[in-house]
mmCIF file of C-alpha atoms in Angstrom:
data_model
loop_
_atom_site.group_PDB
_atom_site.id
_atom_site.type_symbol
_atom_site.label_atom_id
_atom_site.label_comp_id
_atom_site.label_asym_id
_atom_site.label_seq_id
_atom_site.Cartn_x
_atom_site.Cartn_y
_atom_site.Cartn_z
ATOM 1 C CA UNK A 27 14.286 -20.969 -2.250
ATOM 2 C CA UNK A 28 15.936 -23.100 -4.819
ATOM 3 C CA UNK A 29 17.926 -20.919 -6.964
ATOM 4 C CA UNK A 30 16.356 -19.157 -9.915
ATOM 5 C CA UNK A 31 14.195 -22.241 -10.592
ATOM 6 C CA UNK A 32 11.635 -20.317 -8.321
ATOM 7 C CA UNK A 33 9.149 -18.739 -10.684
ATOM 8 C CA UNK A 34 7.478 -16.345 -8.164
ATOM 9 C CA UNK A 35 8.611 -13.928 -5.498
ATOM 10 C CA UNK A 36 7.184 -10.978 -3.623
ATOM 11 C CA UNK A 37 7.346 -7.773 -5.628
ATOM 12 C CA UNK A 38 9.034 -5.884 -2.765
ATOM 13 C CA UNK A 39 11.642 -8.746 -2.263
ATOM 14 C CA UNK A 40 12.237 -8.862 -6.058
ATOM 15 C CA UNK A 41 12.827 -4.985 -6.328
ATOM 16 C CA UNK A 42 15.206 -5.145 -3.592
ATOM 17 C CA UNK A 43 16.975 -8.334 -4.887
ATOM 18 C CA UNK A 44 17.650 -6.808 -8.271
ATOM 19 C CA UNK A 45 18.961 -3.543 -6.568
ATOM 20 C CA UNK A 46 16.305 -1.171 -7.628
ATOM 21 C CA UNK A 47 15.951 -0.128 -3.990
ATOM 22 C CA UNK A 48 18.587 -0.151 -1.299
ATOM 23 C CA UNK A 49 16.354 -1.877 1.430
ATOM 24 C CA UNK A 50 13.316 -4.048 1.327
ATOM 25 C CA UNK A 51 11.424 -1.671 3.417
ATOM 26 C CA UNK A 52 12.035 1.051 0.823
ATOM 27 C CA UNK A 53 10.609 -1.283 -1.760
ATOM 28 C CA UNK A 54 7.435 -2.105 0.466
ATOM 29 C CA UNK A 55 7.125 1.716 0.977
ATOM 30 C CA UNK A 56 7.094 2.375 -2.914
ATOM 31 C CA UNK A 57 4.506 -0.300 -3.392
ATOM 32 C CA UNK A 58 2.263 0.942 -0.613
ATOM 33 C CA UNK A 59 2.438 4.538 -1.883
ATOM 34 C CA UNK A 60 1.454 3.436 -5.395
ATOM 35 C CA UNK A 61 4.955 4.179 -7.034
ATOM 36 C CA UNK A 62 5.074 0.602 -8.297
ATOM 37 C CA UNK A 63 2.548 -0.658 -10.826
ATOM 38 C CA UNK A 64 1.820 -3.785 -13.017
ATOM 39 C CA UNK A 65 -0.349 -2.964 -16.144
ATOM 40 C CA UNK A 66 -1.140 0.460 -14.731
ATOM 41 C CA UNK A 67 -2.511 -0.867 -11.457
ATOM 42 C CA UNK A 68 -0.754 -0.170 -8.136
ATOM 43 C CA UNK A 69 0.539 -3.213 -6.309
ATOM 44 C CA UNK A 70 0.736 -4.382 -2.813
ATOM 45 C CA UNK A 71 4.173 -5.401 -1.551
ATOM 46 C CA UNK A 72 2.945 -8.944 -1.220
ATOM 47 C CA UNK A 73 2.075 -9.211 -4.882
ATOM 48 C CA UNK A 74 4.010 -12.026 -6.383
ATOM 49 C CA UNK A 75 6.094 -11.343 -9.649
ATOM 50 C CA UNK A 76 6.527 -13.903 -12.380
ATOM 51 C CA UNK A 77 8.923 -14.041 -15.257
ATOM 52 C CA UNK A 78 7.661 -11.914 -18.206
ATOM 53 C CA UNK A 79 5.846 -9.287 -15.977
ATOM 54 C CA UNK A 80 6.435 -5.708 -16.822
ATOM 55 C CA UNK A 81 6.735 -3.401 -13.859
ATOM 56 C CA UNK A 82 6.595 0.422 -13.833
ATOM 57 C CA UNK A 83 8.097 2.330 -11.009
ATOM 58 C CA UNK A 84 8.318 6.142 -10.441
ATOM 59 C CA UNK A 85 11.454 7.557 -8.851
ATOM 60 C CA UNK A 86 10.949 11.236 -8.637
ATOM 61 C CA UNK A 87 10.890 12.649 -12.355
ATOM 62 C CA UNK A 88 11.908 9.168 -13.700
ATOM 63 C CA UNK A 89 9.337 6.349 -14.679
ATOM 64 C CA UNK A 90 11.321 3.242 -15.132
ATOM 65 C CA UNK A 91 9.859 0.139 -17.053
ATOM 66 C CA UNK A 92 11.580 -3.221 -16.221
ATOM 67 C CA UNK A 93 10.675 -6.676 -17.293
ATOM 68 C CA UNK A 94 11.153 -9.808 -14.984
ATOM 69 C CA UNK A 95 13.696 -11.943 -16.765
ATOM 70 C CA UNK A 96 14.383 -14.258 -13.894
ATOM 71 C CA UNK A 97 13.740 -14.639 -10.149
ATOM 72 C CA UNK A 98 16.984 -14.426 -8.151
ATOM 73 C CA UNK A 99 17.312 -16.739 -5.076
ATOM 74 C CA UNK A 100 18.460 -13.629 -2.979
ATOM 75 C CA UNK A 101 20.100 -10.144 -3.463
ATOM 76 C CA UNK A 102 22.311 -10.167 -6.379
ATOM 77 C CA UNK A 103 25.622 -8.269 -7.217
ATOM 78 C CA UNK A 104 25.296 -5.335 -9.354
ATOM 79 C CA UNK A 105 27.108 -7.102 -12.123
ATOM 80 C CA UNK A 106 24.417 -9.744 -12.223
ATOM 81 C CA UNK A 107 21.470 -7.632 -12.225
ATOM 82 C CA UNK A 108 21.081 -7.855 -16.156
ATOM 83 C CA UNK A 109 20.548 -11.550 -15.694
ATOM 84 C CA UNK A 110 17.322 -10.848 -13.879
ATOM 85 C CA UNK A 111 15.665 -7.927 -15.483
ATOM 86 C CA UNK A 112 15.357 -6.079 -18.917
ATOM 87 C CA UNK A 113 15.288 -2.418 -18.647
ATOM 88 C CA UNK A 114 12.702 -1.049 -21.277
ATOM 89 C CA UNK A 115 12.782 2.548 -19.973
ATOM 90 C CA UNK A 116 12.870 4.892 -22.785
ATOM 91 C CA UNK A 117 16.068 6.971 -23.327
ATOM 92 C CA UNK A 118 13.895 10.176 -23.160
ATOM 93 C CA UNK A 119 13.156 9.526 -19.505
ATOM 94 C CA UNK A 120 17.045 9.199 -18.731
ATOM 95 C CA UNK A 121 17.559 12.371 -20.783
ATOM 96 C CA UNK A 122 14.902 14.227 -18.900
ATOM 97 C CA UNK A 123 16.492 13.286 -15.649
ATOM 98 C CA UNK A 124 19.930 14.465 -16.938
ATOM 99 C CA UNK A 125 18.410 17.781 -17.926
ATOM 100 C CA UNK A 126 16.833 18.304 -14.539
ATOM 101 C CA UNK A 127 20.026 17.413 -12.799
ATOM 102 C CA UNK A 128 22.015 19.867 -14.981
ATOM 103 C CA UNK A 129 19.484 22.710 -14.380
ATOM 104 C CA UNK A 130 20.834 25.778 -12.650
ATOM 105 C CA UNK A 131 17.896 25.446 -10.237
ATOM 106 C CA UNK A 132 19.085 22.028 -9.082
ATOM 107 C CA UNK A 133 21.152 22.124 -6.005
ATOM 108 C CA UNK A 134 22.953 19.478 -3.767
ATOM 109 C CA UNK A 135 21.462 18.623 -0.470
ATOM 110 C CA UNK A 136 22.809 20.989 2.254
ATOM 111 C CA UNK A 137 23.689 23.857 -0.177
ATOM 112 C CA UNK A 138 20.910 26.193 0.791
#
């Protein structure tokens, strides 16, 4: 690949490259299980993303909406993620997640 001048990349690789998933196989699995959608339609891991596409992904109770700002040449550092995506997730989604985590019913893994 030739830097961010490339305008397309597989969606599983893009999700991994912009640190939305820890591994590419987790990103592929999310695509296969319909947790990643474009325009309301589930996508396969091989779907190519282009600049300007809006991608929705479900992560438990949180539904994130991100826009492709640029295509990275490979995995980027956490400080550079903002150069490659725009987060359009409503604040209500993050507040909902915060409420769930603060709930007395919530427990850490291994605490019973």
